[in-house]
Structures are given as C-alpha cells and as structure tokens.
Amino acid sequence: MKRTTILDLAKLLSLNPSTISRALNDHPDIRPETRNRVKEAAKTFHYRPNLQARFFRQKNSGLVALILPELNMFFIPGLMDGVNAIVKDANMSVIIFVSDNSAERESEIVDHCLSWMVKGVLLSLAENTTHIDHLVPLEEAGIPVVLLDKIIETNHFSTLAIDDRDAAYQAVNHLASQGKKTIMGLFGPAGLSMTRLRMEGFQQALTAAAIPFSTYDMICAENSGQYISSFEDHLRSTPYDALFVMSDELLMQVIPVLYRLSLFPSSLSIVAISDGIVPYQLYPAITHVRHSGFDIGKAAASLLLDHIENKKPAMHIKLPVFLKEENSVF
Amino acid sequence: MKRTTILDLAKLLSLNPSTISRALNDHPDIRPETRNRVKEAAKTFHYRPNLQARFFRQKNSGLVALILPELNMFFIPGLMDGVNAIVKDANMSVIIFVSDNSAERESEIVDHCLSWMVKGVLLSLAENTTHIDHLVPLEEAGIPVVLLDKIIETNHFSTLAIDDRDAAYQAVNHLASQGKKTIMGLFGPAGLSMTRLRMEGFQQALTAAAIPFSTYDMICAENSGQYISSFEDHLRSTPYDALFVMSDELLMQVIPVLYRLSLFPSSLSIVAISDGIVPYQLYPAITHVRHSGFDIGKAAASLLLDHIENKKPAMHIKLPVFLKEENSVF
DNA sequence: ATGAAAGCGCTAACAC
DNA sequence: GTGTTAGCGCTTTCAT
C-alpha cells in the first residue's frame, strides 16, 4: 500500500499540490474552508509528511546533534533529558552520537553531522580532544555549536558548564570552615580542563584558609579505576581528616574503599561535587556541591536554539553551584 | 561559500554526475583510476554527501528510532550504549525520543517516526500503555519494531527483555535457601507486565520453598516515591528477616530507609534485581540477580537489524539472568 | 566503463 | 486564494 503524498491529495481534491502544502502548513493565504477540506482528506487517507523530502527541500534537517564522550549513569541521563525537553519544544529532534572519548571518532562524527545538515551541535568533548580545529567546518557551514560540560574555551563557539573552580572552592572551603586540616583531594583525568579548574579551586580554598598544601594531598585518578587501589594504599598509610571528591563517578568508586578501611562513616569527612543522588545512598548523607545535568542540558540547548535563530557572538556561561550541607550527626 | 555537490565535481572533472556518484560509492563498474580522481577531487573540494538528499532519494533514512519512557540513571545509559554500539556499526544513526511515560505522547512519537521514515523502531513502552494499536501504522508501513525492557507480548512484534519471572524466582529462592522465612517483596508499578512477572516469580519461589504466603508480604510502589514512606511504617511495625527489591531504582530509594531503621546492614537480608552497580555502593555488597542494560540494548538492536534485513516472524526473547552472591560476612 | 535522463516529495517564487 | 513551475542533490535505470 503506497504512502499518500501531497500529489495524491491534490488529485483527489482537484487542487494544486502547493495549495495542499500551504493548507497543511496553515499558510494564511488559504481559505479556512479549503484548509479544513484538505486536512480532513489528509486524515482520512492517513497522509504523513515525508520529513526527508521536506527537509531536503528546505536545506535543513530539524535535527540537533548531541555528541557525548560516553554514556554513563551520572549526569548523562539528566543532561540528555534537559536537552530533549528543550529541543522537542522547538519541534526538532535529537540525533545522538557517542565519541567513546576518542578525538578521532569525534572528528568523524562532526563530519557526519555536516552530512546530516543538522541545525546545531551540542558537544561534550572527548577526553583526548585538545583543540577544536575539527569544528571549523561546522563554523564555515554556519552551523551553531555549543560546547557543554566537557569544554575548551574558544572564541569560536559558546560554552556552557558549571563554575568548576568555584564548586571545588566551596566544597573545600566548607571542610576548612569545619576545622579540617589534612585534606585529600581526589580528581579525575588530569587532561580535562574541568579537572584542572577543580584542582585550582581546591588549592585556592586551601590557600585562603591558610592550610599548608603539598602536592601529596591530590590524586588524579585516570579513567580506569586501577588508580583507585593505589589511592587505597595511600589512604591506609596517611591519616586524613577530610576528603574532597570531584565527581559522582569517583565518589561511587571510592565509597567501598572507605567502608573497607572503616574510614566512613566515622573518621573521615567527605565533600563531593555531585548531582545529589549518590550522596543520599549513604548514611549519613554526604555534604556536596550540587550541580545538575538536567539544568546544564536545558541551558545548553536553549543557548543553541538562540544561536540557531539569531546569529550572535559566542559566549561563555558558567552555571552557579551551591553547597548542600548534610548533618553528620548519628 | 556554497557547499560542493556531485554536480560541481562532475563539471570539474568533465564527468557525468552518475559517474561521480558511483565512484564515491565504490561501484565496481568504475575504473579505479577514475574512482581515485573523483575521490581526490572530492577531498580537495571538501565534498560532503547530503544525506538528506540521498535518503530522500532512497526512501529511507539511515535512522533507527529509540523511544524510551524516561531517561533515568539506571539501565538507560547502558541500554543506549548497547543500542548505539550496534546501530553505528550498521552505518545508521540513533534518533531518540522520550515518551515521559505517556501513552499519548508515545503515539505521537510513533507517528513522527513514520514521518521520518526511520528504518526501525526500538520501543520501551510507557507505563500507561496497555495495548499496541498505535504501532499498527508502523507494521503497515513495513517498519520493523522491537519492544524492549518494558514490553507487551504480541504476535505482531518481536520483544526482548530479561526473564523477569526467573529473575525474581532466583532471588527469592536464594533467600529461602538461606532459611529466611518472613520475606517482604518490594515492587514497582503494578500495571507493568514486568512487575507482574516478577511478582509471579516471587510467589512461585515462596510456594516452592513451602513458605506460607500472604499478600501483606508484597508492596507495589508506584512511581512517585511517596509510597516509600508507607513502606517505612510497615517495616517499622513488622519484623522481616529478608527483603526482595525488584529494581535498582527501588533499591536506591529504600536503602536510606533501611539505614534509618538500622535494618541494614545487620538484621535484614536483602536481594535485589540489579545491574550490579548500586549493590557495590553498600557494605556489605548486596546479593543480586544481575541483568545488563547494555546487553539488552545490544541484543534488541541486533534483533531489529535482523528484522530490517530479513523479513521474518516476530519472536520473543528472554535474556537469562544469574545470581551474583555476595558474602555477607563482617 | 561512462553518459543521459528521470524523478523521489515537497516548497516557494512568481503569476493570475 | 489558488495555480504554475522549477528545483533541492542524489541515485538508478537504461542506453551506449
């Protein structure tokens, strides 16, 4: 059974294809009577627009690309939800790509987005992406890009992330204000700008609190989780009174270690940067600086739509974050 | 700067557009020499295929739709990852939709998939979807559908999920084999077939172990989490020696309650159906029947591709699950 | 091994 | 307010 097309409807109603098209798209020129006739016929004959044809004709795609380095349980679902909420309200759809944290793959995906003629790109960078040269073709094609979460600041594209430095600062400042002196910071991959900023915030807070700082108080755990065991050895041999953890991912890895060493919940104060779910799995709940994937997704998608509609200069947005303090009383 | 098209290349090389097209697509008819000339020109002039045009011409879209009821941190990221892994290897892309657990929205999305001329649909049903009438148009259009995770069994479409009944059976059987007698089962929304099957497995295991069963030993928590508090009251007043939790989502909600009542980790044995992450956040880790969103996503996407390539009858696949026992020794 | 030509379904000038 | 017409970029018969 062939699919009903605009031409079919045109013949059926002895009208011109363009009239059908206009009627279906609520063009003001069309008489309401005609419009209704057309829409009725469309309904009875199960007409469905061929988006492929429409977008081809219109030289755009109604698609927003979301490129993510990986799909994990932290942050990503919320982020996607936020993106989706905004994009669907703009009558567009989300086409999703995963770079598997590979800069080369990311580059291929960007190419593919060009081929798809997407209307915009939301991109969270792969871990080993060190420059944004591969995005130049998007810029040349006039396709707006918003970098989110894992970003590199550049004049060419807007970026949106939380205020990483301040997040770490607030967290560590809280520990300092509790009188904690020996503080261990646990960080993610050292290559990420996100990590560097959080390390800066960490150090700045220590400095501000006049807490003597040595590099031994920071550990960068690369992706694998194998570093966690060296971290365990370190913890075993060195007494800390507080621990700063820069992400939910690390928090989740480190918690079993702390249980094993009986450092949690009793002797070690913990503060994390978190989306606020994992901290409540623990008892007592963990004080954390709260961020939200959903908010970031929403904000980034809104910004992208803004860029799609109005050509405007790139901007760098830092979403503020707030400390969510938990009572550590038993 | 206009985008380079096949026509541009044709003029440039004094060849016919069709030759260019064939050369770029490695058609065997084309002489290697010509092919290389064309590909070189394509590279130097930054030719990018217009997928919109190609797919329009070919009457398909290179898109697989993934329709999910919601984006949560359990299961979904893994599922998406699995889907994506398979789909990208088949040179197709994933277009994602979220039904927000609304049957009406799901219906609209299905319509939209038709308009997109997607090559196949992976669908996890909304909570209040009770029939699959809205999928008939897909069937009529010859677009394969695979229902996954949240499913309704039907003759019309393939389904893929874990063996829910067996998962619950194994879990409760394990508790029974440990000599547990008073067992509380915590379940999700009663409307889901997934829930009903897990309840069946729960009861069957109790029956098999000759454990007297009363309906008071089961609670269905509807989505909101407000039921959790009534569950807390119930737990406070009734002494159980074991708890079965049917999902990670519930497990995560219930853990803080158990801590609060001091039922965990000491007095109450817990078994859950889980993807195996949350159980290790706790100490001691929780014995669970392990399933995997990634595996389900991969299997469902593979099945869908199979349906896309070869017209074959619908099948119902139940992925097996296994008990992952943890030592509860302190 | 390459060329010629048609057409996928839709929209947007431009006419009337 | 509706019709006419052309064409988006690509693939694919069919012919040579």
XYZ file of C-alpha atoms in Angstrom, chain A:
330
model
C 0.000 0.000 0.000
C 1.599 3.177 -1.244
C 2.025 6.069 1.069
C -0.263 9.038 0.482
C 1.581 12.080 -0.842
C 0.661 15.674 -1.330
C 0.216 14.943 -5.018
C -2.329 12.251 -4.205
C -4.330 14.649 -2.111
C -4.094 17.285 -4.822
C -5.582 14.981 -7.440
C -8.196 13.780 -5.044
C -9.445 17.244 -4.223
C -8.736 18.707 -7.653
C -6.369 21.171 -6.116
C -2.796 22.094 -6.755
C -0.040 20.427 -4.732
C 1.113 23.784 -3.495
C -2.342 24.534 -2.158
C -2.292 21.272 -0.271
C 1.111 22.058 1.114
C 0.024 25.504 2.193
C -3.187 24.254 3.735
C -1.369 21.621 5.744
C 1.120 24.170 6.957
C -1.577 26.656 7.963
C -0.478 29.226 5.462
C -2.624 32.369 5.982
C -3.412 32.691 2.286
C -5.540 29.592 2.287
C -9.283 29.900 2.851
C -10.299 28.170 6.103
C -12.831 26.117 4.187
C -10.179 24.787 1.838
C -7.808 24.210 4.682
C -10.332 22.093 6.504
C -11.206 20.097 3.411
C -7.531 19.380 2.894
C -6.861 18.480 6.485
C -9.818 16.179 6.549
C -8.710 14.401 3.424
C -5.232 14.156 4.869
C -6.634 12.488 7.939
C -8.884 10.023 6.160
C -6.146 8.978 3.760
C -3.542 8.806 6.513
C -1.326 11.353 4.926
C 2.025 11.746 6.655
C 4.503 14.359 5.616
C 7.764 12.970 4.311
C 10.223 14.797 6.505
C 13.079 13.559 4.406
C 11.615 15.349 1.393
C 10.629 18.438 3.305
C 13.948 18.937 4.991
C 15.789 18.180 1.804
C 13.868 20.857 0.062
C 14.354 23.288 2.926
C 18.046 22.542 3.203
C 17.942 21.770 6.864
C 17.096 18.780 8.912
C 15.138 19.551 12.042
C 17.886 17.712 13.843
C 20.090 18.766 16.691
C 23.131 16.574 17.198
C 24.156 15.651 20.700
C 27.698 14.335 20.811
C 28.795 12.766 24.068
C 32.122 11.242 25.061
C 30.407 8.330 26.774
C 27.124 7.192 28.197
C 27.406 6.815 31.921
C 24.875 6.812 34.701
C 25.999 10.067 36.198
C 24.993 13.324 34.762
C 24.324 11.996 31.266
C 20.702 10.906 31.660
C 19.825 14.232 33.235
C 21.741 16.130 30.615
C 20.007 14.293 27.816
C 16.659 14.826 29.444
C 17.268 18.546 29.639
C 18.411 18.737 26.038
C 15.483 16.709 24.864
C 12.970 18.826 26.754
C 14.122 21.996 25.023
C 14.690 20.528 21.584
C 11.331 18.810 21.335
C 9.557 22.024 22.294
C 11.269 23.636 19.328
C 9.851 20.929 17.059
C 13.202 19.391 16.411
C 14.639 16.017 17.192
C 17.829 14.848 18.828
C 20.247 12.651 16.959
C 22.787 11.184 19.296
C 26.408 10.211 18.835
C 28.989 8.771 21.202
C 32.653 9.516 20.647
C 33.853 6.877 23.114
C 36.267 9.505 24.364
C 38.195 9.419 21.126
C 39.152 12.642 19.396
C 39.333 10.886 16.036
C 35.882 9.439 16.395
C 34.643 12.844 17.476
C 36.042 14.287 14.298
C 34.281 11.704 12.168
C 31.042 12.392 13.976
C 31.359 16.103 13.325
C 31.772 15.302 9.646
C 28.719 13.166 9.798
C 26.748 15.996 11.343
C 27.685 18.121 8.372
C 26.406 15.444 6.056
C 23.193 15.320 8.018
C 22.843 19.076 7.757
C 21.945 19.268 11.408
C 20.695 22.628 12.603
C 23.033 22.715 15.546
C 25.507 20.696 17.552
C 25.764 20.153 21.272
C 29.160 18.758 22.023
C 30.761 17.435 25.164
C 34.384 16.858 24.286
C 36.260 13.590 24.296
C 38.905 13.244 26.933
C 41.808 13.421 24.498
C 40.415 16.276 22.433
C 42.883 19.105 22.855
C 41.776 21.609 20.248
C 38.683 22.430 18.258
C 40.138 22.561 14.751
C 37.833 19.776 13.707
C 34.886 22.060 14.371
C 35.935 24.660 11.836
C 33.880 23.078 9.036
C 30.788 23.486 11.197
C 31.597 27.116 11.703
C 32.168 27.593 7.982
C 28.857 25.954 7.234
C 27.193 28.309 9.677
C 26.102 25.521 11.977
C 25.986 26.744 15.569
C 27.858 24.737 18.173
C 27.555 24.840 21.918
C 30.192 23.049 23.942
C 28.852 21.748 27.210
C 30.187 20.118 30.340
C 33.496 18.893 28.922
C 34.607 22.047 27.188
C 37.505 24.052 25.858
C 37.023 27.794 25.909
C 37.418 29.358 22.494
C 36.397 32.494 20.660
C 34.636 30.494 18.028
C 31.902 28.740 19.964
C 29.771 29.219 23.004
C 30.467 27.072 26.017
C 28.370 26.133 28.993
C 29.460 24.360 32.142
C 29.274 24.724 35.858
C 31.671 27.018 37.620
C 34.188 24.277 38.273
C 36.662 26.314 40.187
C 34.029 27.756 42.470
C 32.450 24.352 43.019
C 35.703 22.945 44.310
C 36.381 26.106 46.240
C 33.047 25.977 48.036
C 33.498 22.333 48.864
C 36.968 22.665 50.277
C 36.124 25.918 51.979
C 33.370 24.087 53.809
C 35.840 21.494 55.034
C 38.220 24.198 56.144
C 35.463 26.004 57.994
C 34.822 22.777 59.889
C 38.365 22.889 61.080
C 39.660 20.147 58.833
C 43.372 20.476 58.220
C 44.651 17.463 56.360
C 42.556 17.257 53.254
C 42.903 14.805 50.436
C 41.572 15.765 47.004
C 40.510 13.089 44.597
C 40.335 14.186 40.978
C 39.563 12.765 37.567
C 41.745 12.699 34.450
C 44.376 15.409 34.662
C 43.985 16.285 30.999
C 40.485 17.703 31.328
C 40.062 21.416 31.761
C 37.296 20.503 34.206
C 39.829 18.699 36.373
C 42.348 21.498 36.219
C 39.783 24.065 37.270
C 38.581 21.973 40.164
C 42.165 21.466 41.256
C 42.666 25.207 41.154
C 39.585 25.789 43.263
C 40.797 23.150 45.691
C 44.150 24.810 46.075
C 42.733 28.298 46.291
C 40.447 27.293 49.118
C 43.343 25.732 50.975
C 45.411 28.829 50.461
C 42.590 31.084 51.603
C 42.262 29.002 54.754
C 45.993 29.158 55.284
C 46.214 25.404 55.215
C 49.660 24.263 54.210
C 49.489 22.462 50.959
C 51.657 19.769 49.464
C 51.016 18.021 46.135
C 50.657 14.757 48.001
C 47.241 15.915 49.002
C 45.926 15.497 45.467
C 45.474 12.419 43.384
C 44.303 12.285 39.802
C 42.558 9.045 39.003
C 42.666 8.314 35.313
C 39.647 6.633 33.850
C 40.316 3.017 34.523
C 39.768 2.774 38.241
C 43.069 0.996 38.642
C 44.360 4.107 40.338
C 41.784 3.604 42.999
C 43.847 0.820 44.510
C 46.936 2.993 44.749
C 44.666 5.526 46.343
C 43.634 2.891 48.849
C 47.247 2.201 49.772
C 47.828 5.885 50.185
C 44.815 6.272 52.453
C 45.890 3.326 54.513
C 49.244 4.863 55.262
C 48.290 8.515 55.623
C 45.772 9.859 58.094
C 43.487 12.496 56.641
C 40.617 14.141 58.367
C 38.759 15.085 55.234
C 38.301 14.012 51.656
C 37.210 16.046 48.666
C 35.877 14.057 45.720
C 35.388 15.888 42.460
C 32.640 13.780 40.911
C 29.929 11.203 41.461
C 31.825 8.724 39.395
C 34.800 8.881 41.706
C 32.610 9.041 44.773
C 30.976 5.804 43.806
C 34.336 4.164 43.269
C 35.781 5.406 46.478
C 32.931 4.648 48.852
C 33.532 0.886 49.028
C 37.183 1.597 49.726
C 36.274 3.859 52.611
C 33.920 1.287 54.042
C 36.624 -1.336 53.765
C 39.080 0.848 55.637
C 36.405 1.838 58.148
C 37.033 5.478 57.339
C 33.411 6.009 56.551
C 31.180 6.958 58.152
C 33.188 7.661 61.268
C 36.578 9.255 60.947
C 36.713 10.949 57.572
C 34.647 13.951 56.497
C 33.682 13.857 52.870
C 32.585 16.539 50.477
C 31.850 15.881 46.848
C 30.757 17.649 43.716
C 27.638 15.724 42.837
C 24.279 15.720 41.163
C 22.791 14.860 44.521
C 21.735 11.264 44.143
C 24.656 9.159 45.287
C 25.178 11.212 48.465
C 21.799 10.087 49.743
C 22.545 6.427 49.275
C 24.917 6.756 52.149
C 24.288 7.225 55.780
C 24.844 9.800 56.852
C 24.296 11.608 53.586
C 27.310 13.357 52.184
C 27.625 17.107 52.031
C 28.089 18.107 48.426
C 28.215 20.948 45.987
C 25.195 20.322 43.851
C 25.125 20.558 40.086
C 22.525 19.262 37.695
C 22.875 17.539 34.344
C 19.312 18.466 33.573
C 19.953 22.171 34.090
C 23.101 22.064 32.009
C 21.315 20.232 29.224
C 18.444 22.673 29.256
C 20.632 25.728 29.353
C 22.931 24.470 26.623
C 20.057 23.516 24.340
C 18.375 26.879 24.905
C 21.582 28.649 24.090
C 21.978 26.576 20.949
C 18.447 27.401 19.795
C 19.202 31.026 20.419
C 22.252 30.726 18.187
C 20.211 28.946 15.554
C 17.622 31.692 15.479
C 19.846 34.702 15.885
C 23.383 34.966 14.731
C 25.166 36.276 17.785
C 28.667 36.142 19.178
C 29.914 33.208 21.199
C 29.518 33.468 24.938
C 30.874 31.518 27.864
C 28.368 30.646 30.521
C 29.204 29.268 33.920
C 26.238 27.911 35.825
C 26.485 28.683 39.537
C 26.515 25.866 42.070
C 25.571 25.699 45.719
C 26.667 23.795 48.747
C 24.151 21.308 50.092
C 25.159 20.690 53.645
C 24.181 17.492 55.409
C 24.060 16.912 59.091
C 26.644 14.351 60.012
C 25.070 13.583 63.354
C 24.435 9.979 64.253
